[in-house]
Amino acid sequence: MAKTVNRLLGAHMSISGGIEKAPARGASVGCTAMQIFTKSSNSWYSKPLEDETVQAWFDNLKKTDISIVASHDSYLINLASPEKEKREK
């Protein structure tokens, strides 16, 4: 008898136009896991998330089969930079 194995299938999903749109994007391609940037990948600045956006994220995520979400931070982080200011950011 075959054993059923639950497998995670994921991809990096865009947060363009709002982070709350990412779950639907992941679901549209069959993801059960996904990775997103926490903010723009090429900027130090990001505005705080509004309560409505956070609630929409969770509401939209519940409508999918996505069970794992990993966050990917900015490309600008460089812990090995020889420049103190960049390291401290």
XYZ file of C-alpha atoms in Angstrom:
89
model
C 0.000 0.000 0.000
C 1.389 3.407 -0.997
C 2.098 5.893 1.754
C 0.807 9.438 1.224
C 3.587 11.977 1.600
C 2.811 15.646 1.998
C 5.422 17.574 0.098
C 6.139 21.241 0.138
C 6.287 22.949 -3.220
C 7.288 26.567 -3.140
C 8.594 29.534 -5.030
C 9.542 33.134 -4.455
C 6.426 35.295 -4.845
C 6.311 38.978 -5.690
C 4.989 41.488 -3.148
C 4.522 44.090 -5.879
C 1.340 46.066 -5.346
C 1.051 44.900 -1.736
C 2.345 42.046 0.385
C -1.228 40.832 0.858
C -1.341 39.768 -2.813
C 1.463 37.209 -2.466
C -0.650 34.318 -1.086
C -2.972 34.355 -4.096
C 0.018 34.475 -6.426
C 1.511 31.441 -4.711
C -1.766 29.552 -4.775
C -2.210 30.307 -8.471
C 0.890 28.248 -9.282
C 0.174 25.437 -6.808
C 2.478 26.436 -3.970
C 2.191 24.850 -0.540
C 5.135 26.979 0.618
C 6.506 30.309 -0.532
C 9.196 32.869 0.067
C 8.686 36.628 -0.007
C 10.842 39.687 0.503
C 10.131 41.534 3.748
C 10.345 44.820 1.828
C 11.868 46.173 -1.353
C 15.038 44.194 -1.954
C 17.077 47.206 -3.092
C 16.101 49.927 -0.616
C 16.830 50.527 3.064
C 13.550 52.386 3.541
C 10.143 50.803 3.809
C 6.973 52.218 5.257
C 5.426 50.321 8.167
C 2.717 47.825 7.286
C -0.779 49.068 8.044
C -3.090 46.954 10.211
C -5.458 46.458 7.263
C -2.630 45.120 5.112
C -1.538 42.664 7.801
C -5.116 41.451 8.275
C -5.566 41.060 4.508
C -2.321 39.017 4.391
C -3.606 36.558 7.002
C -7.103 36.422 5.471
C -5.669 35.719 2.022
C -3.197 33.147 3.333
C -6.030 31.204 5.005
C -7.713 30.835 1.595
C -4.723 28.853 0.258
C -2.961 25.539 0.863
C 0.240 27.403 1.736
C 1.497 26.215 5.127
C 5.052 27.578 5.175
C 6.209 31.126 4.409
C 9.859 32.139 4.577
C 10.941 35.745 4.502
C 13.911 36.952 2.506
C 15.539 40.153 3.648
C 17.129 42.888 1.577
C 19.981 42.271 -0.840
C 21.674 45.298 0.711
C 22.628 43.515 3.944
C 26.329 42.740 3.977
C 27.642 41.542 7.335
C 31.138 41.190 5.859
C 31.388 44.713 4.468
C 34.684 46.443 5.275
C 32.668 49.672 5.686
C 31.431 50.031 9.279
C 28.308 52.009 8.330
C 27.155 49.337 5.880
C 27.846 46.533 8.377
C 25.815 48.271 11.066
C 22.795 48.809 8.807
